[in-house]
mmCIF file of C-alpha atoms and ligand atoms in Angstrom:
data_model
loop_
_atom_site.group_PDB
_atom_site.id
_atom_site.type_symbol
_atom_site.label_atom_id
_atom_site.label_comp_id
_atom_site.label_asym_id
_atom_site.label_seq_id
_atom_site.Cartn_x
_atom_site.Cartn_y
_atom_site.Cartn_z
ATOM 1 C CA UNK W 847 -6.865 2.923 10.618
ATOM 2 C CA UNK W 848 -4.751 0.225 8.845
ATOM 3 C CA UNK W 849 -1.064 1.418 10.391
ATOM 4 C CA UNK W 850 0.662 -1.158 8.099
ATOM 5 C CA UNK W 851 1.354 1.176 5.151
ATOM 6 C CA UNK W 852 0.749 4.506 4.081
ATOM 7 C CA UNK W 853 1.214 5.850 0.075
ATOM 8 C CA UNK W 854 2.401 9.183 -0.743
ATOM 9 C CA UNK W 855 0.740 10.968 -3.928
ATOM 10 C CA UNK W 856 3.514 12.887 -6.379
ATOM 11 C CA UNK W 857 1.048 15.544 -7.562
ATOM 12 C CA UNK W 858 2.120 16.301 -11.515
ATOM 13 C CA UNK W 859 2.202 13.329 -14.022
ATOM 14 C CA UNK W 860 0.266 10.990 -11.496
ATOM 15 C CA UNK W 861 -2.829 12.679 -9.900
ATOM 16 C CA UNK W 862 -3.193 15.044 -12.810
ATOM 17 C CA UNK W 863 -1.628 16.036 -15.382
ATOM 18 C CA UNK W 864 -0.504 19.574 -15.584
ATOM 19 C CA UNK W 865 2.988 19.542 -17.209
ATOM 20 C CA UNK W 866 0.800 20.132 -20.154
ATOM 21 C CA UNK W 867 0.035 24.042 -18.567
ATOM 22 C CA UNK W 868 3.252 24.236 -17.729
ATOM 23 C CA UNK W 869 4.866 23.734 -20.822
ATOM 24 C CA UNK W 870 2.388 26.184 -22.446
ATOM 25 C CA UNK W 871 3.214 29.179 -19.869
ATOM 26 C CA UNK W 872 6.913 28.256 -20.286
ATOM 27 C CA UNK W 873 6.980 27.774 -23.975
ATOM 28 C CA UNK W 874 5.129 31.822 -23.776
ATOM 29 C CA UNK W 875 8.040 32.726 -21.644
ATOM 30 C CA UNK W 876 10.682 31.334 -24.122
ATOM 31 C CA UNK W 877 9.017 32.722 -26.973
ATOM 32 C CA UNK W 878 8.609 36.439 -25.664
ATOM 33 C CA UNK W 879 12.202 35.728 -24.736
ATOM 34 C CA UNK W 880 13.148 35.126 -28.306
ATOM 35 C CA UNK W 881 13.798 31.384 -28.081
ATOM 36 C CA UNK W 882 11.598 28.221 -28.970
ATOM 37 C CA UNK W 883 10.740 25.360 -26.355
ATOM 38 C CA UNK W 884 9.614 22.316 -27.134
ATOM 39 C CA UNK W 885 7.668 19.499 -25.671
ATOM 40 C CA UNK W 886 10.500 17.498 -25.551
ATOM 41 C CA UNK W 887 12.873 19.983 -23.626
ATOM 42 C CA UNK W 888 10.004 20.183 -20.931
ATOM 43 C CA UNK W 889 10.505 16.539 -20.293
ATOM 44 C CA UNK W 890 13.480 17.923 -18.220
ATOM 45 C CA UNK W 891 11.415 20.009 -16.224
ATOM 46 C CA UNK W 892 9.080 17.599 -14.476
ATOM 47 C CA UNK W 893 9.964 17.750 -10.938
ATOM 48 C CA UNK W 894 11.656 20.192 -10.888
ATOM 49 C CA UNK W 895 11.205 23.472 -8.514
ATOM 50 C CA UNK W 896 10.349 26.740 -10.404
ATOM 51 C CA UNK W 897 12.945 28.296 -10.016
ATOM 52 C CA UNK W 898 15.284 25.801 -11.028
ATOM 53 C CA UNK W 899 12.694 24.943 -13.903
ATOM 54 C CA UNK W 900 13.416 28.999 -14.800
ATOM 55 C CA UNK W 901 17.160 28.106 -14.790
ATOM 56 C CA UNK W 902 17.029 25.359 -16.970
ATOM 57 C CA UNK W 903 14.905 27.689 -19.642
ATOM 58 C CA UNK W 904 17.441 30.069 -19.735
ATOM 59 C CA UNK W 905 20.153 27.684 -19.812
ATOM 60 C CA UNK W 906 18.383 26.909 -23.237
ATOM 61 C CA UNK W 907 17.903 29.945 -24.477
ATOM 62 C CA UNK W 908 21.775 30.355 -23.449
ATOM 63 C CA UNK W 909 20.438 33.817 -21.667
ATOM 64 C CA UNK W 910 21.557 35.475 -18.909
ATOM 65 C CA UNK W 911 19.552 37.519 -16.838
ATOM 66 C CA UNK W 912 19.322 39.900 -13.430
ATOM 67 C CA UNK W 913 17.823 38.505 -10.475
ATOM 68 C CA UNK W 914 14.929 40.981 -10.743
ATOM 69 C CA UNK W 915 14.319 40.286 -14.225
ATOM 70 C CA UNK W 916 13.943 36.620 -13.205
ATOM 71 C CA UNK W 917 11.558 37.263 -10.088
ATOM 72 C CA UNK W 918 9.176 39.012 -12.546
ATOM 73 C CA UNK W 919 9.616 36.205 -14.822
ATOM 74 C CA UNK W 920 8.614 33.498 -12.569
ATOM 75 C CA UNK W 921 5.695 35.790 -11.582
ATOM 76 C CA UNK W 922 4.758 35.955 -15.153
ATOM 77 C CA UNK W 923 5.145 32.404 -15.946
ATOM 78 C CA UNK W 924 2.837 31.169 -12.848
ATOM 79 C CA UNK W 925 0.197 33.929 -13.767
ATOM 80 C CA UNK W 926 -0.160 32.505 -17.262
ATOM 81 C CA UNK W 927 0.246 28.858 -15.541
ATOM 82 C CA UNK W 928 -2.459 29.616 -12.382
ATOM 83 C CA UNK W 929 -4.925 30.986 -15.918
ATOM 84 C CA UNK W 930 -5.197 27.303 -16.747
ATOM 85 C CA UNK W 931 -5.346 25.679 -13.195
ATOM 86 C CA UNK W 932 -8.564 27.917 -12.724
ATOM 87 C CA UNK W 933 -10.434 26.022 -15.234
ATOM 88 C CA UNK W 934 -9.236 22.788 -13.865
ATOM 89 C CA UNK W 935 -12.361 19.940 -12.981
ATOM 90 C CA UNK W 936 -12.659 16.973 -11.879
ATOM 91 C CA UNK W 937 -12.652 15.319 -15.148
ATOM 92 C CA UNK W 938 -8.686 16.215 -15.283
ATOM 93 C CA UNK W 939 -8.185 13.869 -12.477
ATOM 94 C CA UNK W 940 -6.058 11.272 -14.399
ATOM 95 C CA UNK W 941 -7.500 7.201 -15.002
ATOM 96 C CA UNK W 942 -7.985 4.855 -12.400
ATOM 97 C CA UNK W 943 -6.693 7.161 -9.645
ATOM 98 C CA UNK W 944 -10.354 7.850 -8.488
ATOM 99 C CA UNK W 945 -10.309 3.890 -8.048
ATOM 100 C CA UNK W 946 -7.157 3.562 -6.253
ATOM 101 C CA UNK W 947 -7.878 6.538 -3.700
ATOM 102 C CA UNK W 948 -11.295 4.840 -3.314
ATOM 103 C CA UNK W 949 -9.498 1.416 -2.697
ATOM 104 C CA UNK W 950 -7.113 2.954 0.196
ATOM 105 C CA UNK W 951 -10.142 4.856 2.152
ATOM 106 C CA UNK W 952 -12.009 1.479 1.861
ATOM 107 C CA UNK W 953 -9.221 -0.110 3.337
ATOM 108 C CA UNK W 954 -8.475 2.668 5.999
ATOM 109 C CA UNK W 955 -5.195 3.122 5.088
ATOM 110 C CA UNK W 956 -3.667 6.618 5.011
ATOM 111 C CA UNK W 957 -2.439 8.852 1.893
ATOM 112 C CA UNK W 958 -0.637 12.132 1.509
ATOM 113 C CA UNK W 959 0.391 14.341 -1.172
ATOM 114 C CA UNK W 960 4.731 14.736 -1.593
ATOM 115 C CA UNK W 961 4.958 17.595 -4.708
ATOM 116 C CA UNK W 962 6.943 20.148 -5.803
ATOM 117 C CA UNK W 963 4.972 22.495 -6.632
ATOM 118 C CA UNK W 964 3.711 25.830 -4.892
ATOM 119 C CA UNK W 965 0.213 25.580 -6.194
ATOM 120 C CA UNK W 966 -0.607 21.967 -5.473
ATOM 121 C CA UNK W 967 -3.223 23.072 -2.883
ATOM 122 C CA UNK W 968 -4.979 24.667 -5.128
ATOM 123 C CA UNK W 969 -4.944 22.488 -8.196
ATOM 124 C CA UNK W 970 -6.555 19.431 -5.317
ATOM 125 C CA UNK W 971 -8.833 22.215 -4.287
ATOM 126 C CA UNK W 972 -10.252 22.626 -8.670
ATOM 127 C CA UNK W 973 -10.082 18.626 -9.086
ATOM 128 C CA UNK W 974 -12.290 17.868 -6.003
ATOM 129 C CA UNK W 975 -9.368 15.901 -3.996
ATOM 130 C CA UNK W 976 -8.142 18.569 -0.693
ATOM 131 C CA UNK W 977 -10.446 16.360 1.292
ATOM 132 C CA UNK W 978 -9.211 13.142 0.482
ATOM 133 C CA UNK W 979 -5.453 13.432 1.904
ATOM 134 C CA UNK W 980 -4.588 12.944 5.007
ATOM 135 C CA UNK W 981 -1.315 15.457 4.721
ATOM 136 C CA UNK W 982 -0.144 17.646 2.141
ATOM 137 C CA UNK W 983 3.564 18.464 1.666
ATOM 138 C CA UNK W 984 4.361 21.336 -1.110
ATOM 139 C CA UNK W 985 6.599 23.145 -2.580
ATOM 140 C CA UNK W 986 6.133 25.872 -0.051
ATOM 141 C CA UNK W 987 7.034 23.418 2.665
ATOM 142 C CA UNK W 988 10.181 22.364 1.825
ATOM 143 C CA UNK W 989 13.888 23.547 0.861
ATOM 144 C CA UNK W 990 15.498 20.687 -1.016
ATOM 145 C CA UNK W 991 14.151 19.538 -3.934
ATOM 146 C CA UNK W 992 13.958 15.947 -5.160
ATOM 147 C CA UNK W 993 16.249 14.058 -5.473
ATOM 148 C CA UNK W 994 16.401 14.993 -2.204
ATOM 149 C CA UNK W 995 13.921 12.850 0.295
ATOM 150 C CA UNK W 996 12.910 16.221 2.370
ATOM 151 C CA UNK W 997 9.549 15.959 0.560
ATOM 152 C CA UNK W 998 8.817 12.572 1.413
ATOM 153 C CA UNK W 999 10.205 12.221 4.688
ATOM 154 C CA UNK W 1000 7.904 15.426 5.790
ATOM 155 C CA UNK W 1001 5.031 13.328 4.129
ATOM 156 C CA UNK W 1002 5.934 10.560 6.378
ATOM 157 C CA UNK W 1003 5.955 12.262 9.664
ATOM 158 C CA UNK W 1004 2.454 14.419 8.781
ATOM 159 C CA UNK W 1005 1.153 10.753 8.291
ATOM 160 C CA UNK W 1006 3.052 9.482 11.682
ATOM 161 C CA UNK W 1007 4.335 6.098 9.688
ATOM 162 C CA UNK W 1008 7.879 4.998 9.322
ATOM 163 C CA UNK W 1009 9.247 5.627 6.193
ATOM 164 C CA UNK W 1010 10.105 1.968 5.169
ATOM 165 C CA UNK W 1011 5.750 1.651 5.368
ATOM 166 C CA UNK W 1012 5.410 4.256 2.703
ATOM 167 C CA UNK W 1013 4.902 3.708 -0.476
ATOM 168 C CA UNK W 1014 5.363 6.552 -3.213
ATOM 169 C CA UNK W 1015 3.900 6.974 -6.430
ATOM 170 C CA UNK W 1016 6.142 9.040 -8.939
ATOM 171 C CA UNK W 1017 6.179 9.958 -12.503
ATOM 172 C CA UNK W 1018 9.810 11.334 -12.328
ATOM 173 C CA UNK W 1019 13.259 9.868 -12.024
ATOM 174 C CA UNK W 1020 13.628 12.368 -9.162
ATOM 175 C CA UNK W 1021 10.773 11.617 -7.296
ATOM 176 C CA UNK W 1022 11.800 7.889 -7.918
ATOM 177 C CA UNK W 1023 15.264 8.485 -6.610
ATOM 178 C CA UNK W 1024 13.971 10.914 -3.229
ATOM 179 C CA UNK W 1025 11.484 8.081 -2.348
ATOM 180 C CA UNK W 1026 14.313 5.154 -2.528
ATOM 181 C CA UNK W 1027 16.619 8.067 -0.433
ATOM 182 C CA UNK W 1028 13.810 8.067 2.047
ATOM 183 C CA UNK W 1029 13.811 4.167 2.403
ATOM 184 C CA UNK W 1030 10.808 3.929 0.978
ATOM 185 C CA UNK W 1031 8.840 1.629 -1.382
ATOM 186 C CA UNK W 1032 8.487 3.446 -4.989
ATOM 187 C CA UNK W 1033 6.492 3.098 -7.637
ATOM 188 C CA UNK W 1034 7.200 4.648 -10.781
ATOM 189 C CA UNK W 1035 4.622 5.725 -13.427
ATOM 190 C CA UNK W 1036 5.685 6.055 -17.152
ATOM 191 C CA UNK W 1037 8.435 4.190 -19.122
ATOM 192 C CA UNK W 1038 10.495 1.067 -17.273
ATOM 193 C CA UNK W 1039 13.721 1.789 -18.865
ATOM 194 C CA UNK W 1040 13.317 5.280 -17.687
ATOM 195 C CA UNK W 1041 12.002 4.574 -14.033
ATOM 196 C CA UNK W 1042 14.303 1.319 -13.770
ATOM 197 C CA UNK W 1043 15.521 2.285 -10.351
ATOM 198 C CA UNK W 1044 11.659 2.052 -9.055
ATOM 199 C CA UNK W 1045 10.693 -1.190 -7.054
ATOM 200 C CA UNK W 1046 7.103 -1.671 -9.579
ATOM 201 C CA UNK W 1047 6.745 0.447 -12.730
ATOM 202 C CA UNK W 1048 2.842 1.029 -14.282
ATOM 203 C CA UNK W 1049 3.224 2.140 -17.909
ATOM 204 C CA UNK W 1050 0.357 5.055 -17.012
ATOM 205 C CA UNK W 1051 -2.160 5.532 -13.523
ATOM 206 C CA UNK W 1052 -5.195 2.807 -15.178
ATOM 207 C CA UNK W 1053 -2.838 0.296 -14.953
ATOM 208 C CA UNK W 1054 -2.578 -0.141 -10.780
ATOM 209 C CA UNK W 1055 -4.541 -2.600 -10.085
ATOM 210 C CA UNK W 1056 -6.818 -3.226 -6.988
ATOM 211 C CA UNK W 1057 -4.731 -7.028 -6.866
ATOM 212 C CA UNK W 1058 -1.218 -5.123 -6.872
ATOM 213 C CA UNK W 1059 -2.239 -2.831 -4.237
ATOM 214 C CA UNK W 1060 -3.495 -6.030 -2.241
ATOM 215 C CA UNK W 1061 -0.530 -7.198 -2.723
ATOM 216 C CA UNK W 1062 1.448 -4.209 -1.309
ATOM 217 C CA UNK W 1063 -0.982 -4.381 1.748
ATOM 218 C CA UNK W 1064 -0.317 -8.199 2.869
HETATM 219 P P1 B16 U 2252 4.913 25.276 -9.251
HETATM 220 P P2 B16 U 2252 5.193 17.559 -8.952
HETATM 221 C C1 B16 U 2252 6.135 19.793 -10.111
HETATM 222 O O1 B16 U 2252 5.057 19.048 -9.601
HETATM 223 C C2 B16 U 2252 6.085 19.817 -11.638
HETATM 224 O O2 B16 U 2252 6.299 18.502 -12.154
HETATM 225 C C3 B16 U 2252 7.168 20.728 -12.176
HETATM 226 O O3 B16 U 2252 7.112 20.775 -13.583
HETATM 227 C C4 B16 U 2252 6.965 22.137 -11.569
HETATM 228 O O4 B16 U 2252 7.994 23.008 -12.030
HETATM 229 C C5 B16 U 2252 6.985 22.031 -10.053
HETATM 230 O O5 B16 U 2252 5.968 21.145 -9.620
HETATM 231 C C6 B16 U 2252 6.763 23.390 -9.386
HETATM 232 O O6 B16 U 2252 5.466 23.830 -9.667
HETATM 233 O O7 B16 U 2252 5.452 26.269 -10.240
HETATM 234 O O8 B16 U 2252 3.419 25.103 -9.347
HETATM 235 O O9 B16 U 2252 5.369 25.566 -7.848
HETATM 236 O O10 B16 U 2252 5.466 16.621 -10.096
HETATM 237 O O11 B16 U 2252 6.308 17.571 -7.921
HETATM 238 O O12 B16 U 2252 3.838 17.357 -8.354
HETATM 239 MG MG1 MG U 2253 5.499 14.567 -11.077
#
């Protein structure tokens, strides 16, 4: 095992996409709620625990509700959302990840998963990935969400590395800022002026290259 560095996986908007299902299941919720959501309000979402995802809906919708009514909300929502995740494959995985997994098992160095979300087991279980990680931290695992480094750190310890040897990959400014909390290296994926506190930024997944994660290595 290379004990030099270790990478830690954010699970939505890097391994796979599923904000997609969420925003559909959300956008339901809104819409039986009398409000409309759009694809650009869900950009606010990514990240971001259900619950407080379920705030943030509301807070839109500028509705107030019990705390029952909102438990069977959030029951409804991830019904509708675990509908789509069932019919999840392999082919969702998201480009050149397949490659840069490969690259890291050639190399023997070790990989975990740091996401937010409840059913991120599951969704690695439909893509044909559980097997791959070393450790898997979840939403059901910790109780501070990013920005907070809890995630991460956890990730860190399952993988027995020092956090300064990990390197995270993150689609969200949250994720971004948890993984510089945690002292680690972080690599944003989407748009540099949006990730600019990330050390590297890839515009999408295809564009880490096999030299960049050399690179990282040596
Ligand atoms: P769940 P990540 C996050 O995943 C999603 O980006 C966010 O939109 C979602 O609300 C959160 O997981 C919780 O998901 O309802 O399945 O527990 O990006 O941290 O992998
Ligand atoms: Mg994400």
């Amino acid at each position: 095992m290379n004990t030099k560095i270790a990478f830690i996986f954010d699970l939505d908007g890097v391994i796979v996409d599923t904000a997609k299902y969420h925003f559909l299941a959300w956008r339901n919720l809104a819409n039986s709620l009398g409000f409309d959501f759009t694809k650009k309000q869900n950009e606010q979402l990514k990240g971001v625990s259900r619950v407080a995802s379920l705030e943030l809906l509301l807070k839109i919708g500028n509705i107030k509700l019990s705390e029952e009514k909102k438990q069977a909300l959030l029951i409804q929502k991830n019904e509708e959302y675990l509908s789509y995740v069932n019919k999840m494959t392999s082919d969702e995985i998201l480009p050149g990840i397949a490659k840069v997994l490969e690259f890291l098992i050639d190399n023997k160095i070790k990989f975990a998963l740091g996401s937010a979300s409840k059913n991120a087991p599951l969704i690695l279980k439909k893509v044909g990935l559980i097997n791959k990680f070393t450790a898997i931290v979840d939403g059901n695992q910790v109780s501070k969400a990013k920005p907070d480094p809890e995630v991460f750190l956890l990730g860190a310890k399952k993988l027995d590395m020092n956090p300064e040897k990990c390197v995270v990959v993150e689609d969200a400014i949250a994720g971004v800022k948890a993984a510089n909390a945690a002292d680690m290296i972080s690599i944003g994926i989407g748009d540099k002026t949006v990730l600019n506190e990330a050390n590297y930024v890839f515009e999408d997944t295809s564009k880490i290259t096999t030299e960049f994660l050399k690179s990282l290595i040596n």
